[in-house]
């Protein structure tokens, strides 16, 4: 009967991978405590993945002794589960849903198939083919997730994708070498010592580089979260006043430079103080949120909306002139009146809005001029009986002054 044992050097590398995997996993768990929830879950899932991979190599190292070869399915199943945990961590980092049992299901499936292959006399070549293909499949999915689907990806994401591709090539080569050499080529568990050591060493290197790189990815995501908190309104999720004015200045200069149209709308919820007094401030918050959601559903992706006051919003419409701006403003007004009618009935109030607008001309010197004139048009809409749309005209300045 063939002596199914790891040689000493491969065993030593496996033990080093175990130590590094455990150390990296525990360090990331400790470091994850102060991050936001989804980033914290992502880091902890990643650390669990490293600990599982370390456990798999520990089990593989134990096979150098007189342990039963049923540890082969266990080691492979745990290793694939660890890789799948890395996929879960990437999904958590993007705050995207994932079935919590995905890693366990992948590990159990590979472990059971490995056991069945051994019981059927399939030999170690078939086992390695199965496990290598499973590992390559998981790493390919991870690479696709971080390089293609990840929003706001940067250098760490591409490094992670490249690392997955390199390891996939190594494990495919390991599989090909195993198929070529066959189980009878050696009495050791490793079909080809040199290929196995290369695979193990690159796995060790990937564990270290991948961990550092993943922490950088998590830090990038954390910085984006901080930027989002600094730039958005906590109640509605739209931009806050400061950020809207920053983007407004940029868009104003761009439109001036390229001779492109630009329209600014200012929207205010009618009789909002009365809504708060009659239905309460929590209901008033619901009205503000509903108006923001309604507006967000009507504007384009390139348009910019922000909350600039208690119940007041501003919308930037790049590339849209006065005529198209009037049509959009009227559509917004009518949509809010129609869609928020049930909410108003619930609170015993009427929810409508007034909208003022202005389009860019040569007379405008800066973005604040557009906001001031849009507010002037909004004031005219309020005076006209509310639930109106008005665009700025020079005569309005005199009317407001009077």
Short mmCIF file of C-alpha atoms in Angstrom, two decimals:
data_model
loop_
_atom_site.label_atom_id
_atom_site.label_comp_id
_atom_site.label_asym_id
_atom_site.label_seq_id
_atom_site.Cartn_x
_atom_site.Cartn_y
_atom_site.Cartn_z
CA UNK A 1 0.00 0.00 0.00
CA UNK A 2 1.33 3.43 -0.96
CA UNK A 3 2.66 5.59 1.87
CA UNK A 4 0.19 8.50 1.81
CA UNK A 5 2.23 11.09 3.73
CA UNK A 6 3.31 14.66 3.17
CA UNK A 7 7.04 15.16 2.85
CA UNK A 8 8.70 17.26 5.54
CA UNK A 9 9.15 20.45 3.52
CA UNK A 10 5.52 20.59 2.39
CA UNK A 11 4.45 19.85 5.95
CA UNK A 12 6.57 22.72 7.25
CA UNK A 13 5.10 25.15 4.72
CA UNK A 14 1.60 24.03 5.69
CA UNK A 15 2.39 24.67 9.34
CA UNK A 16 3.67 28.16 8.51
CA UNK A 17 0.48 28.89 6.56
CA UNK A 18 -1.49 27.72 9.60
CA UNK A 19 0.39 30.06 11.93
CA UNK A 20 0.10 33.00 9.55
CA UNK A 21 -3.59 32.35 8.88
CA UNK A 22 -4.42 32.22 12.59
CA UNK A 23 -2.33 35.31 13.35
CA UNK A 24 -3.78 37.37 10.50
CA UNK A 25 -7.32 36.27 11.31
CA UNK A 26 -7.06 37.17 14.99
CA UNK A 27 -5.40 40.53 14.27
CA UNK A 28 -8.13 41.52 11.82
CA UNK A 29 -10.83 40.53 14.33
CA UNK A 30 -9.24 42.81 16.92
CA UNK A 31 -8.86 45.67 14.43
CA UNK A 32 -12.45 45.45 13.14
CA UNK A 33 -14.17 46.71 16.27
CA UNK A 34 -14.32 50.42 15.45
CA UNK A 35 -15.56 50.16 11.89
CA UNK A 36 -19.19 50.64 10.74
CA UNK A 37 -21.38 47.57 10.90
CA UNK A 38 -21.09 46.26 7.33
CA UNK A 39 -17.32 46.86 7.23
CA UNK A 40 -16.96 45.19 10.62
CA UNK A 41 -18.91 42.15 9.38
CA UNK A 42 -16.75 42.08 6.25
CA UNK A 43 -13.48 42.12 8.19
CA UNK A 44 -14.69 39.44 10.58
CA UNK A 45 -15.84 37.25 7.70
CA UNK A 46 -12.42 37.72 6.09
CA UNK A 47 -10.65 36.83 9.35
CA UNK A 48 -12.80 33.71 9.71
CA UNK A 49 -11.83 32.78 6.17
CA UNK A 50 -8.14 33.05 7.01
CA UNK A 51 -8.59 31.01 10.18
CA UNK A 52 -10.45 28.32 8.22
CA UNK A 53 -7.70 28.21 5.58
CA UNK A 54 -5.12 27.94 8.37
CA UNK A 55 -7.15 25.13 9.92
CA UNK A 56 -7.27 23.33 6.58
CA UNK A 57 -3.48 23.41 6.26
CA UNK A 58 -3.15 22.31 9.89
CA UNK A 59 -5.28 19.27 9.12
CA UNK A 60 -3.21 18.67 5.99
CA UNK A 61 -0.01 18.80 8.06
CA UNK A 62 -1.45 16.26 10.51
CA UNK A 63 -1.74 13.82 7.64
CA UNK A 64 2.04 13.40 7.81
CA UNK A 65 1.51 11.12 10.80
CA UNK A 66 -0.65 8.07 11.26
CA UNK A 67 -3.95 9.93 11.06
CA UNK A 68 -6.67 8.33 8.95
CA UNK A 69 -7.04 9.58 5.42
CA UNK A 70 -10.61 10.70 6.16
CA UNK A 71 -8.84 13.95 7.08
CA UNK A 72 -8.36 14.58 3.35
CA UNK A 73 -12.05 15.45 2.78
CA UNK A 74 -12.11 17.47 6.00
CA UNK A 75 -9.03 19.52 5.06
CA UNK A 76 -10.31 20.23 1.56
CA UNK A 77 -13.83 21.07 2.72
CA UNK A 78 -12.57 23.48 5.40
CA UNK A 79 -10.18 25.11 2.92
CA UNK A 80 -12.91 25.74 0.34
CA UNK A 81 -15.18 27.08 3.09
CA UNK A 82 -12.39 29.51 4.02
CA UNK A 83 -12.11 30.72 0.43
CA UNK A 84 -15.88 31.11 0.24
CA UNK A 85 -15.74 33.21 3.42
CA UNK A 86 -13.52 35.62 1.48
CA UNK A 87 -16.32 35.96 -1.07
CA UNK A 88 -18.79 36.62 1.74
CA UNK A 89 -16.49 39.30 3.12
CA UNK A 90 -16.40 41.09 -0.24
CA UNK A 91 -20.21 41.06 -0.40
CA UNK A 92 -20.44 42.43 3.15
CA UNK A 93 -17.94 45.15 2.29
CA UNK A 94 -20.26 46.32 -0.49
CA UNK A 95 -23.23 46.08 1.88
CA UNK A 96 -24.82 43.56 -0.49
CA UNK A 97 -26.91 40.61 0.64
CA UNK A 98 -25.51 37.08 0.73
CA UNK A 99 -26.82 33.81 2.09
CA UNK A 100 -25.09 33.32 5.43
CA UNK A 101 -24.62 29.58 4.84
CA UNK A 102 -22.84 29.99 1.49
CA UNK A 103 -19.33 29.20 2.83
CA UNK A 104 -20.59 26.23 4.84
CA UNK A 105 -22.53 24.87 1.88
CA UNK A 106 -19.48 25.15 -0.40
CA UNK A 107 -17.21 23.47 2.14
CA UNK A 108 -19.64 20.64 2.89
CA UNK A 109 -20.26 20.01 -0.81
CA UNK A 110 -16.54 19.76 -1.62
CA UNK A 111 -15.83 17.66 1.49
CA UNK A 112 -18.60 15.17 0.69
CA UNK A 113 -17.60 14.90 -2.97
CA UNK A 114 -13.99 14.33 -1.92
CA UNK A 115 -15.05 11.59 0.49
CA UNK A 116 -17.17 9.91 -2.18
CA UNK A 117 -14.28 10.01 -4.65
CA UNK A 118 -11.95 8.37 -2.14
CA UNK A 119 -14.49 5.71 -1.19
CA UNK A 120 -15.08 4.98 -4.87
CA UNK A 121 -11.36 4.48 -5.40
CA UNK A 122 -10.99 7.58 -7.52
CA UNK A 123 -7.51 8.27 -6.22
CA UNK A 124 -5.81 11.46 -5.19
CA UNK A 125 -5.60 12.83 -8.73
CA UNK A 126 -9.38 13.05 -9.01
CA UNK A 127 -9.54 14.63 -5.54
CA UNK A 128 -7.01 17.28 -6.48
CA UNK A 129 -8.80 17.95 -9.75
CA UNK A 130 -12.08 18.53 -7.90
CA UNK A 131 -10.58 20.72 -5.17
CA UNK A 132 -8.43 22.74 -7.56
CA UNK A 133 -11.42 23.45 -9.78
CA UNK A 134 -13.49 24.46 -6.75
CA UNK A 135 -10.72 26.80 -5.53
CA UNK A 136 -10.29 28.33 -8.98
CA UNK A 137 -14.06 28.83 -9.26
CA UNK A 138 -14.28 30.64 -5.92
CA UNK A 139 -11.28 32.85 -6.69
CA UNK A 140 -12.69 33.69 -10.12
CA UNK A 141 -15.96 34.81 -8.51
CA UNK A 142 -14.03 36.93 -5.98
CA UNK A 143 -11.95 38.52 -8.76
CA UNK A 144 -15.10 39.34 -10.75
CA UNK A 145 -16.74 40.83 -7.66
CA UNK A 146 -13.87 43.16 -6.75
CA UNK A 147 -12.73 44.14 -10.26
CA UNK A 148 -16.03 44.39 -12.14
CA UNK A 149 -18.92 44.83 -9.71
CA UNK A 150 -17.34 46.78 -6.86
CA UNK A 151 -18.33 50.45 -6.95
CA UNK A 152 -15.56 52.95 -6.29
CA UNK A 153 -12.84 50.36 -6.81
CA UNK A 154 -9.22 51.44 -6.65
CA UNK A 155 -5.71 50.00 -6.64
CA UNK A 156 -6.32 47.56 -3.72
CA UNK A 157 -9.28 46.06 -5.57
CA UNK A 158 -7.26 45.45 -8.73
CA UNK A 159 -4.40 43.99 -6.69
CA UNK A 160 -6.89 41.59 -5.07
CA UNK A 161 -8.23 40.61 -8.48
CA UNK A 162 -4.71 40.05 -9.82
CA UNK A 163 -3.82 37.96 -6.77
CA UNK A 164 -6.87 35.76 -7.34
CA UNK A 165 -5.95 35.31 -11.00
CA UNK A 166 -2.35 34.35 -10.17
CA UNK A 167 -3.43 31.82 -7.54
CA UNK A 168 -6.03 30.42 -9.95
CA UNK A 169 -3.33 29.85 -12.57
CA UNK A 170 -1.12 28.15 -9.97
CA UNK A 171 -3.87 25.79 -8.86
CA UNK A 172 -4.81 25.01 -12.44
CA UNK A 173 -1.15 24.17 -13.11
CA UNK A 174 -1.12 22.03 -9.96
CA UNK A 175 -4.15 20.17 -11.24
CA UNK A 176 -2.61 19.64 -14.69
CA UNK A 177 0.64 18.36 -13.18
CA UNK A 178 -1.31 15.97 -10.99
CA UNK A 179 -3.30 14.61 -13.93
CA UNK A 180 -0.13 14.26 -16.00
CA UNK A 181 1.92 12.51 -13.31
CA UNK A 182 -0.86 10.35 -11.91
CA UNK A 183 -1.19 8.79 -8.46
CA UNK A 184 1.44 6.21 -9.20
CA UNK A 185 4.19 8.74 -9.87
CA UNK A 186 5.18 9.04 -6.22
CA UNK A 187 4.60 7.37 -2.92
CA UNK A 188 4.02 10.69 -1.24
CA UNK A 189 0.73 12.45 -0.87
CA UNK A 190 2.04 15.26 -3.04
CA UNK A 191 1.85 14.29 -6.68
CA UNK A 192 4.69 16.61 -7.56
CA UNK A 193 6.73 17.98 -4.66
CA UNK A 194 8.03 21.01 -6.53
CA UNK A 195 4.61 22.04 -7.84
CA UNK A 196 3.05 21.45 -4.46
CA UNK A 197 5.66 23.59 -2.73
CA UNK A 198 5.19 26.37 -5.28
CA UNK A 199 1.43 26.28 -4.70
CA UNK A 200 1.88 26.30 -0.93
CA UNK A 201 4.46 29.10 -0.97
CA UNK A 202 2.28 31.29 -3.20
CA UNK A 203 -0.68 30.54 -0.95
CA UNK A 204 1.40 31.72 1.99
CA UNK A 205 2.43 34.84 0.12
CA UNK A 206 -1.16 35.43 -0.98
CA UNK A 207 -2.35 35.12 2.61
CA UNK A 208 -0.04 37.91 3.76
CA UNK A 209 -0.44 40.22 0.76
CA UNK A 210 -4.17 39.54 0.56
CA UNK A 211 -4.69 40.42 4.22
CA UNK A 212 -2.81 43.71 3.93
CA UNK A 213 -4.62 44.52 0.71
CA UNK A 214 -8.03 43.68 2.15
CA UNK A 215 -7.48 45.98 5.12
CA UNK A 216 -6.68 48.72 2.59
CA UNK A 217 -9.94 47.95 0.78
CA UNK A 218 -11.84 48.17 4.06
CA UNK A 219 -10.11 51.46 4.87
CA UNK A 220 -11.08 52.86 1.46
CA UNK A 221 -14.68 51.85 2.07
CA UNK A 222 -14.56 53.43 5.52
CA UNK A 223 -13.25 56.68 4.03
CA UNK A 224 -16.09 56.63 1.51
CA UNK A 225 -18.54 56.16 4.36
CA UNK A 226 -17.05 59.13 6.19
CA UNK A 227 -17.23 61.20 3.02
CA UNK A 228 -20.84 60.17 2.53
CA UNK A 229 -21.71 61.16 6.10
CA UNK A 230 -20.01 64.51 5.62
CA UNK A 231 -21.79 65.23 2.33
CA UNK A 232 -25.31 63.87 2.81
CA UNK A 233 -28.34 64.81 4.84
CA UNK A 234 -29.02 62.25 7.54
CA UNK A 235 -32.82 62.36 7.20
CA UNK A 236 -33.28 62.14 3.44
CA UNK A 237 -30.00 60.72 2.13
CA UNK A 238 -29.74 63.59 -0.37
CA UNK A 239 -26.80 65.97 -0.41
CA UNK A 240 -26.50 68.52 2.36
CA UNK A 241 -26.34 72.27 1.72
CA UNK A 242 -22.57 72.52 1.78
CA UNK A 243 -21.98 69.69 -0.68
CA UNK A 244 -24.73 70.87 -3.03
CA UNK A 245 -23.16 74.34 -3.18
CA UNK A 246 -19.73 72.80 -3.83
CA UNK A 247 -21.06 70.75 -6.74
CA UNK A 248 -23.15 73.71 -7.88
CA UNK A 249 -20.04 75.88 -8.21
CA UNK A 250 -18.32 73.14 -10.21
CA UNK A 251 -21.32 72.67 -12.51
CA UNK A 252 -21.73 76.45 -12.90
CA UNK A 253 -18.13 76.85 -14.10
CA UNK A 254 -18.39 73.81 -16.37
CA UNK A 255 -21.61 75.07 -17.96
CA UNK A 256 -20.10 78.52 -18.47
CA UNK A 257 -16.92 77.10 -19.97
CA UNK A 258 -18.70 74.82 -22.46
CA UNK A 259 -21.69 77.05 -23.15
CA UNK A 260 -24.06 74.43 -21.79
CA UNK A 261 -27.51 75.06 -20.32
CA UNK A 262 -28.06 74.80 -16.57
CA UNK A 263 -31.29 75.11 -14.60
CA UNK A 264 -31.69 75.34 -10.84
CA UNK A 265 -34.96 74.48 -9.08
CA UNK A 266 -35.78 75.37 -5.49
CA UNK A 267 -38.59 73.38 -3.89
CA UNK A 268 -40.34 74.10 -0.61
CA UNK A 269 -43.06 72.07 1.13
CA UNK A 270 -46.18 74.20 1.55
CA UNK A 271 -47.38 75.07 5.06
CA UNK A 272 -44.86 72.74 6.63
CA UNK A 273 -45.08 74.41 10.03
CA UNK A 274 -48.79 73.67 10.05
CA UNK A 275 -48.05 70.02 9.17
CA UNK A 276 -45.69 69.77 12.14
CA UNK A 277 -48.15 71.48 14.47
CA UNK A 278 -51.10 69.30 13.46
CA UNK A 279 -49.48 65.91 12.87
CA UNK A 280 -46.28 66.14 14.93
CA UNK A 281 -42.61 66.39 14.07
CA UNK A 282 -42.12 62.64 13.40
CA UNK A 283 -44.84 62.85 10.76
CA UNK A 284 -43.19 65.98 9.39
CA UNK A 285 -39.95 64.02 9.00
CA UNK A 286 -41.85 61.37 7.06
CA UNK A 287 -43.20 64.07 4.74
CA UNK A 288 -39.69 65.43 4.12
CA UNK A 289 -38.41 61.92 3.39
CA UNK A 290 -41.33 61.20 1.05
CA UNK A 291 -40.79 64.44 -0.89
CA UNK A 292 -37.07 63.67 -1.24
CA UNK A 293 -37.79 60.14 -2.46
CA UNK A 294 -40.40 61.42 -4.89
CA UNK A 295 -37.99 63.97 -6.37
CA UNK A 296 -35.17 61.42 -6.59
CA UNK A 297 -37.45 59.15 -8.60
CA UNK A 298 -38.18 61.86 -11.18
CA UNK A 299 -34.76 63.31 -11.93
CA UNK A 300 -31.92 61.91 -14.02
CA UNK A 301 -28.78 60.23 -12.74
CA UNK A 302 -26.65 63.25 -13.65
CA UNK A 303 -28.96 65.69 -11.86
CA UNK A 304 -28.04 66.79 -8.34
CA UNK A 305 -30.48 67.19 -5.46
CA UNK A 306 -29.79 68.47 -1.97
CA UNK A 307 -31.62 69.57 1.14
CA UNK A 308 -30.65 73.19 1.77
CA UNK A 309 -33.04 73.99 4.62
CA UNK A 310 -35.61 72.45 6.94
CA UNK A 311 -38.22 71.67 4.27
CA UNK A 312 -36.44 73.21 1.28
CA UNK A 313 -34.60 71.37 -1.50
CA UNK A 314 -32.55 72.49 -4.48
CA UNK A 315 -32.09 70.54 -7.71
CA UNK A 316 -29.38 71.17 -10.31
CA UNK A 317 -30.28 70.21 -13.87
CA UNK A 318 -27.15 70.24 -16.09
CA UNK A 319 -27.84 70.51 -19.81
CA UNK A 320 -31.48 71.52 -19.30
CA UNK A 321 -32.78 74.92 -20.40
CA UNK A 322 -35.73 76.92 -19.15
CA UNK A 323 -38.45 75.22 -21.20
CA UNK A 324 -37.43 71.68 -20.24
CA UNK A 325 -36.85 72.88 -16.68
CA UNK A 326 -40.41 74.21 -16.45
CA UNK A 327 -41.79 70.89 -17.66
CA UNK A 328 -39.76 68.93 -15.12
CA UNK A 329 -40.70 71.31 -12.30
CA UNK A 330 -44.38 70.96 -13.13
CA UNK A 331 -44.02 67.18 -13.27
CA UNK A 332 -42.37 67.21 -9.85
CA UNK A 333 -45.10 69.38 -8.39
CA UNK A 334 -47.91 67.22 -9.79
CA UNK A 335 -46.20 63.96 -8.78
CA UNK A 336 -45.68 65.12 -5.20
CA UNK A 337 -49.30 66.26 -4.95
CA UNK A 338 -50.56 62.94 -6.31
CA UNK A 339 -48.22 60.44 -4.66
CA UNK A 340 -48.21 62.06 -1.22
CA UNK A 341 -51.98 62.43 -1.02
CA UNK A 342 -52.40 59.14 0.93
CA UNK A 343 -49.70 60.22 3.38
CA UNK A 344 -51.41 63.56 3.84
CA UNK A 345 -54.73 61.86 4.48
CA UNK A 346 -53.08 59.71 7.13
CA UNK A 347 -51.94 62.80 9.00
CA UNK A 348 -55.03 64.88 8.29
CA UNK A 349 -53.06 67.41 6.23
CA UNK A 350 -52.50 68.33 2.59
CA UNK A 351 -49.00 67.85 1.21
CA UNK A 352 -48.07 70.05 -1.74
CA UNK A 353 -45.00 72.02 -2.76
CA UNK A 354 -44.07 75.25 -4.46
CA UNK A 355 -41.18 75.36 -6.92
CA UNK A 356 -39.07 78.23 -8.16
CA UNK A 357 -36.60 77.98 -10.99
CA UNK A 358 -34.01 79.85 -12.99
CA UNK A 359 -31.87 79.05 -16.02
CA UNK A 360 -28.29 80.14 -16.56
CA UNK A 361 -27.70 83.32 -18.57
CA UNK A 362 -24.70 85.52 -19.31
CA UNK A 363 -25.70 87.87 -16.49
CA UNK A 364 -25.06 85.29 -13.79
CA UNK A 365 -21.64 85.80 -12.22
CA UNK A 366 -21.61 82.88 -9.78
CA UNK A 367 -23.69 79.94 -8.60
CA UNK A 368 -25.11 81.83 -5.63
CA UNK A 369 -26.82 84.17 -8.12
CA UNK A 370 -28.79 81.22 -9.47
CA UNK A 371 -29.82 80.15 -5.97
CA UNK A 372 -30.88 83.69 -5.04
CA UNK A 373 -32.98 84.09 -8.16
CA UNK A 374 -34.48 80.63 -7.80
CA UNK A 375 -35.47 81.55 -4.25
CA UNK A 376 -37.00 84.73 -5.60
CA UNK A 377 -39.10 82.68 -8.03
CA UNK A 378 -40.07 80.35 -5.17
CA UNK A 379 -41.25 83.37 -3.18
CA UNK A 380 -43.42 84.36 -6.14
CA UNK A 381 -44.90 80.84 -6.29
CA UNK A 382 -45.79 81.09 -2.59
CA UNK A 383 -47.45 84.47 -3.12
CA UNK A 384 -49.40 83.09 -6.08
CA UNK A 385 -51.25 80.69 -3.78
CA UNK A 386 -48.71 77.88 -3.27
CA UNK A 387 -48.61 74.54 -5.13
CA UNK A 388 -47.27 76.52 -8.09
CA UNK A 389 -44.25 76.61 -10.40
CA UNK A 390 -42.63 79.94 -11.17
CA UNK A 391 -39.44 80.80 -13.04
CA UNK A 392 -37.36 83.87 -12.40
CA UNK A 393 -37.97 87.05 -14.37
CA UNK A 394 -36.26 90.40 -13.72
CA UNK A 395 -39.59 91.93 -12.69
CA UNK A 396 -39.69 89.57 -9.69
CA UNK A 397 -36.76 91.40 -8.06
CA UNK A 398 -38.77 94.60 -7.94
CA UNK A 399 -41.84 92.77 -6.64
CA UNK A 400 -39.87 91.14 -3.82
CA UNK A 401 -38.23 94.45 -2.93
CA UNK A 402 -41.64 96.10 -2.64
#
